Short mmCIF file of C-alpha atoms in Angstrom, two decimals:
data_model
loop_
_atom_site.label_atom_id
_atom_site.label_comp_id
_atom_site.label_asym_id
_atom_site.label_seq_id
_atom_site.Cartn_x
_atom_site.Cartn_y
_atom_site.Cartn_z
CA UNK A 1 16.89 167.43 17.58
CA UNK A 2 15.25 165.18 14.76
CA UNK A 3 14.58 166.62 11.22
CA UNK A 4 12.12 165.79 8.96
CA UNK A 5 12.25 166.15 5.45
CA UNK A 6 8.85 167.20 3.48
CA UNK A 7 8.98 166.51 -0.04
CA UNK A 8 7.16 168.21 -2.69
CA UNK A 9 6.45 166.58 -6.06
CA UNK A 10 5.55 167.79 -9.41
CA UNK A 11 3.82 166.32 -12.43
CA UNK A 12 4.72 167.89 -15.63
CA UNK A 13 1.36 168.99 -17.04
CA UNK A 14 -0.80 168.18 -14.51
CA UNK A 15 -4.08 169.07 -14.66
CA UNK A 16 -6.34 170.24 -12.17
CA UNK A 17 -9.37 168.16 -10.58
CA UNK A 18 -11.60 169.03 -13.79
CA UNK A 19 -8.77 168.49 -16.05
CA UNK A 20 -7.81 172.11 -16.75
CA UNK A 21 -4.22 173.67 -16.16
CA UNK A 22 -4.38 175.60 -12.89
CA UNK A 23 -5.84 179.41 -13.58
CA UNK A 24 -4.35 182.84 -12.26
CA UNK A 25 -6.55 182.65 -9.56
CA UNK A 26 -6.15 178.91 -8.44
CA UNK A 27 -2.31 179.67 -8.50
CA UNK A 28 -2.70 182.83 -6.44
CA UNK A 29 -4.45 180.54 -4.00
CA UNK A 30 -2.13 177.72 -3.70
CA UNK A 31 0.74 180.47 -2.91
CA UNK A 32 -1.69 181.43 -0.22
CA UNK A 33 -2.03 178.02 1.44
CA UNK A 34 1.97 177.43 1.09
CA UNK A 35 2.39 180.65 2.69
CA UNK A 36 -0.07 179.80 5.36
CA UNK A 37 1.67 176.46 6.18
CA UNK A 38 5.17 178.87 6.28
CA UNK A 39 3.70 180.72 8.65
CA UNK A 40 2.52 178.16 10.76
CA UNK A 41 5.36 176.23 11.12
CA UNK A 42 7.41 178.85 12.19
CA UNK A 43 5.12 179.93 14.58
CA UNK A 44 5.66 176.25 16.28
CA UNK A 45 8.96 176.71 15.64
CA UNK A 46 9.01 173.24 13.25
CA UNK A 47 10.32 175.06 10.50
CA UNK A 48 13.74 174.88 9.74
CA UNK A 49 14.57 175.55 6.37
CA UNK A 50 12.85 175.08 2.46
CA UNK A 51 13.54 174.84 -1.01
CA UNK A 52 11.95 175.35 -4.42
CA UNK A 53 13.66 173.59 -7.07
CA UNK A 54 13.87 174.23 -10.77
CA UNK A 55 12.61 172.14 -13.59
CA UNK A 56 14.15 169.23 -14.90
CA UNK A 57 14.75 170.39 -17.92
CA UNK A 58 17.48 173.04 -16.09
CA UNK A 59 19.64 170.33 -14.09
CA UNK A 60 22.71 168.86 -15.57
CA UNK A 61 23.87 165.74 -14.09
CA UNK A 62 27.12 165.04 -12.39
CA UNK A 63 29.00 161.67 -12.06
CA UNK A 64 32.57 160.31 -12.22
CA UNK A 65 33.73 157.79 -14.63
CA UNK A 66 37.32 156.55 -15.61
CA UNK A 67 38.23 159.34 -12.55
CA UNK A 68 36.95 161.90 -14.80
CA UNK A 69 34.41 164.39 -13.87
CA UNK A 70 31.30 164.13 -16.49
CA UNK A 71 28.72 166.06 -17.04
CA UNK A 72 25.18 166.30 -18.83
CA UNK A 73 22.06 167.95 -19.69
CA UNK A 74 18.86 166.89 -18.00
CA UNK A 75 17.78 164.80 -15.60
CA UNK A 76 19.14 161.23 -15.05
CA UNK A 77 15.86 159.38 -15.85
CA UNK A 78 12.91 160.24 -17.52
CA UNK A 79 10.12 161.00 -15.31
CA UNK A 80 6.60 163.07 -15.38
CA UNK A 81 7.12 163.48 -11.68
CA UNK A 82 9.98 165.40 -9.80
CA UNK A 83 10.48 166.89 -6.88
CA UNK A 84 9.40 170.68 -7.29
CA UNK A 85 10.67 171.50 -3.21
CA UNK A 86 11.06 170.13 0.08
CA UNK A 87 11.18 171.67 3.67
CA UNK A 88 13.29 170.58 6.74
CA UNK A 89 10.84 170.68 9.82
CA UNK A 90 12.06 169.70 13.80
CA UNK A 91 8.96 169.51 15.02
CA UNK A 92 8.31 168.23 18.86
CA UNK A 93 7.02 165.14 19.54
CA UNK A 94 3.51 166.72 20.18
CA UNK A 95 3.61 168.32 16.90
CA UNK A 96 4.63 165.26 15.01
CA UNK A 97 1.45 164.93 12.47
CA UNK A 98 2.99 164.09 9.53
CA UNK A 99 0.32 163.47 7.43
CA UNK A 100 -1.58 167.14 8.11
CA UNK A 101 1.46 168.85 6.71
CA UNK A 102 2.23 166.34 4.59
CA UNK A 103 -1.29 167.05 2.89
CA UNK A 104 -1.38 170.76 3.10
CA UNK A 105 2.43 170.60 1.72
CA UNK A 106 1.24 168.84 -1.72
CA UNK A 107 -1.68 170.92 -2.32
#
């Protein structure tokens, strides 16, 4: 069975359409939609598996150098976007429309 991975991206301070940061109510709906797409895609059974991730500001970064392990504090470039998620969907070839859930993923 093929997988697909969704990715979800995040702009630090992103504003809204009208320039705003997103209200209670705009955020209350976007869970809705996100939950809606859940729901769907396990109803098709495309869903396998998703992940929020935490800002960059939380990761440390892991690499080997000189066979020693080293670590650090942030991400490894500096970027206004990341990726805030991702979901693993398997869905069948009749169910393949990538860019519908691809659009109601980054909304």
């Amino acid at each position: 069975m093929t997988q697909y991975l969704l990715s979800v991206h995040s702009v630090d301070g992103e504003p809204d359409e009208a320039g705003e940061p997103m209200t209670d109510e705009q955020m209350r709906q976007t869970y809705q939609q996100v939950m809606a797409l859940q729901t769907e895609m396990k109803s098709t059974g495309a869903w396998v598996f998703c992940g929020r991730l935490h800002e960059p500001a939380t990761a440390t970064v892991v690499r080997m150098s000189g066979g020693e392990r080293l670590t650090t504090d942030g991400p490894f470039a500096e970027s206004r976007e990341h990726l805030g998620g991702f979901y693993i969907v398997a869905p069948t070839p009749a169910e393949r429309d990538f860019l519908r859930l691809g659009g109601r993923a980054a909304r």
